């Protein structure tokens, strides 16, 4: 059984290899092209990773509870 911190770390790792990577890449390409400062770029990457995590968690919840996705 994982404790809360280990579970969160595992969830973040799995997400970083899945949807999070796609969201981060979608931020990276414009950053590389525009030549944004490294510190600004890292904040934008961190934000995009967070958005990827939210997206993936929402998708996982809907996979487990399909009735939440049903139109009423």
Coordinates of N, CA and C in Angstrom, one line a residue:
X1 N 0.9 -1.2 0.0 CA 0.0 0.0 0.0 C 0.9 1.2 0.0
X2 N 0.6 2.2 -0.9 CA 1.3 3.4 -1.0 C 0.8 4.4 0.0
X3 N 1.7 5.2 0.6 CA 1.2 6.3 1.4 C 0.9 7.5 0.5
X4 N 0.3 8.5 1.0 CA -0.2 9.6 0.2 C 0.9 10.2 -0.6
X5 N 2.1 10.5 0.0 CA 3.2 11.1 -0.8 C 3.7 10.2 -1.9
X6 N 3.8 8.9 -1.6 CA 4.3 8.0 -2.7 C 3.3 7.9 -3.8
X7 N 2.0 7.9 -3.4 CA 0.9 7.8 -4.4 C 0.9 9.0 -5.3
X8 N 1.1 10.2 -4.7 CA 1.1 11.4 -5.5 C 2.4 11.4 -6.5
X9 N 3.5 11.0 -5.9 CA 4.7 11.0 -6.8 C 4.5 10.0 -7.9
X10 N 3.9 8.9 -7.7 CA 3.7 7.9 -8.7 C 2.7 8.4 -9.8
X11 N 1.7 9.1 -9.3 CA 0.7 9.7 -10.2 C 1.3 10.7 -11.1
X12 N 2.2 11.6 -10.5 CA 2.9 12.6 -11.2 C 3.8 12.0 -12.3
X13 N 4.5 10.9 -11.9 CA 5.4 10.3 -12.8 C 4.7 9.7 -14.0
X14 N 3.6 9.0 -13.7 CA 2.8 8.4 -14.8 C 2.3 9.5 -15.7
X15 N 1.7 10.6 -15.1 CA 1.2 11.7 -15.9 C 2.3 12.3 -16.8
X16 N 3.5 12.5 -16.2 CA 4.6 13.1 -17.0 C 5.0 12.3 -18.2
X17 N 4.7 11.0 -18.2 CA 5.0 10.1 -19.3 C 3.9 10.0 -20.3
X18 N 2.7 10.6 -19.9 CA 1.5 10.4 -20.8 C 1.1 11.8 -21.2
X19 N -0.1 12.2 -20.8 CA -0.7 13.5 -21.2 C 0.2 14.7 -20.9
X20 N 0.8 14.6 -19.7 CA 1.6 15.8 -19.3 C 2.7 16.1 -20.2
X21 N 3.3 15.1 -20.8 CA 4.3 15.3 -21.8 C 3.8 16.0 -23.0
X22 N 2.6 15.6 -23.5 CA 2.0 16.3 -24.6 C 1.7 17.8 -24.4
X23 N 1.2 18.1 -23.2 CA 0.9 19.5 -22.8 C 2.2 20.2 -22.7
X24 N 3.2 19.6 -22.1 CA 4.5 20.3 -21.9 C 5.2 20.6 -23.3
X25 N 5.1 19.6 -24.2 CA 5.7 19.8 -25.5 C 5.0 20.9 -26.3
X26 N 3.6 21.0 -26.1 CA 2.9 22.1 -26.8 C 3.3 23.5 -26.3
X27 N 3.9 23.5 -25.1 CA 4.4 24.8 -24.6 C 5.9 25.0 -25.0
X28 N 6.6 23.9 -25.0 CA 8.1 23.9 -25.3 C 8.4 24.5 -26.7
X29 N 7.7 24.0 -27.7 CA 8.0 24.4 -29.1 C 7.9 25.9 -29.3
X30 N 6.8 26.6 -28.9 CA 6.8 28.0 -29.0 C 7.8 28.7 -28.2
X31 N 8.1 28.2 -27.0 CA 9.2 28.8 -26.1 C 10.5 28.7 -26.8
X32 N 10.8 27.6 -27.5 CA 12.1 27.5 -28.2 C 12.2 28.4 -29.4
X33 N 11.1 28.5 -30.1 CA 11.1 29.4 -31.2 C 11.2 30.9 -30.8
X34 N 10.5 31.3 -29.7 CA 10.5 32.7 -29.4 C 11.7 33.1 -28.6
X35 N 12.5 32.2 -28.0 CA 13.7 32.5 -27.3 C 13.4 33.2 -25.9
X36 N 12.3 32.7 -25.3 CA 11.9 33.3 -24.0 C 13.0 33.0 -22.9
X37 N 13.1 33.9 -21.9 CA 14.1 33.6 -20.8 C 13.8 32.3 -20.2
X38 N 14.9 31.6 -19.7 CA 14.8 30.3 -19.1 C 13.8 30.3 -17.9
X39 N 13.9 31.3 -17.0 CA 13.0 31.3 -15.9 C 11.5 31.4 -16.2
X40 N 11.3 32.2 -17.2 CA 9.9 32.4 -17.7 C 9.4 31.1 -18.4
X41 N 10.3 30.5 -19.2 CA 10.0 29.2 -19.8 C 9.7 28.1 -18.8
X42 N 10.4 28.1 -17.7 CA 10.2 27.0 -16.8 C 8.9 27.2 -16.1
X43 N 8.5 28.5 -15.8 CA 7.2 28.7 -15.2 C 6.0 28.3 -16.1
X44 N 6.2 28.5 -17.4 CA 5.2 28.1 -18.4 C 5.2 26.6 -18.5
X45 N 6.3 26.0 -18.5 CA 6.3 24.5 -18.5 C 5.6 23.9 -17.3
X46 N 5.9 24.5 -16.2 CA 5.3 24.0 -14.9 C 3.8 24.1 -15.0
X47 N 3.3 25.3 -15.5 CA 1.9 25.5 -15.7 C 1.3 24.5 -16.7
X48 N 2.0 24.2 -17.8 CA 1.5 23.2 -18.8 C 1.4 21.8 -18.2
X49 N 2.4 21.5 -17.3 CA 2.4 20.2 -16.7 C 1.2 20.1 -15.7
X50 N 0.9 21.2 -15.0 CA -0.3 21.2 -14.2 C -1.6 21.0 -15.0
X51 N -1.7 21.7 -16.1 CA -2.9 21.5 -16.9 C -3.0 20.1 -17.4
X52 N -1.8 19.5 -17.8 CA -1.8 18.1 -18.2 C -2.3 17.2 -17.1
X53 N -1.9 17.4 -15.9 CA -2.3 16.6 -14.7 C -3.8 16.7 -14.5
X54 N -4.3 17.9 -14.6 CA -5.8 18.1 -14.4 C -6.5 17.4 -15.5
X55 N -6.1 17.5 -16.7 CA -6.7 16.8 -17.8 C -6.7 15.3 -17.6
X56 N -5.5 14.8 -17.2 CA -5.4 13.3 -17.1 C -6.3 12.8 -15.9
X57 N -6.3 13.6 -14.8 CA -7.1 13.2 -13.7 C -8.6 13.2 -14.0
X58 N -9.0 14.2 -14.7 CA -10.4 14.3 -15.2 C -10.7 13.1 -16.1
X59 N -9.8 12.8 -17.0 CA -10.1 11.6 -17.9 C -10.1 10.3 -17.1
X60 N -9.2 10.1 -16.2 CA -9.2 8.9 -15.4 C -10.5 8.8 -14.6
X61 N -11.0 9.9 -14.0 CA -12.2 9.8 -13.2 C -13.4 9.5 -14.2
X62 N -13.4 10.1 -15.3 CA -14.5 9.7 -16.3 C -14.4 8.3 -16.8
X63 N -13.2 7.8 -16.9 CA -13.1 6.3 -17.2 C -13.7 5.4 -16.2
X64 N -13.5 5.8 -14.9 CA -14.0 5.0 -13.8 C -15.5 5.2 -13.5
X65 N -16.0 6.4 -13.8 CA -17.4 6.8 -13.5 C -18.0 7.3 -14.8
X66 N -18.3 6.5 -15.8 CA -18.8 6.9 -17.1 C -20.1 7.6 -16.9
X67 N -20.9 7.4 -15.9 CA -22.2 8.0 -15.7 C -22.0 9.5 -15.5
X68 N -20.8 10.0 -15.1 CA -20.6 11.4 -14.9 C -20.5 12.1 -16.2
X69 N -20.1 11.4 -17.3 CA -20.0 11.9 -18.6 C -21.2 11.9 -19.4
X70 N -22.2 11.2 -18.9 CA -23.5 11.0 -19.7 C -24.3 12.3 -19.7
X71 N -24.9 12.6 -20.8 CA -25.8 13.7 -20.9 C -27.1 13.4 -20.3
X72 N -27.7 14.3 -19.5 CA -28.9 14.1 -18.8 C -30.1 14.8 -19.5

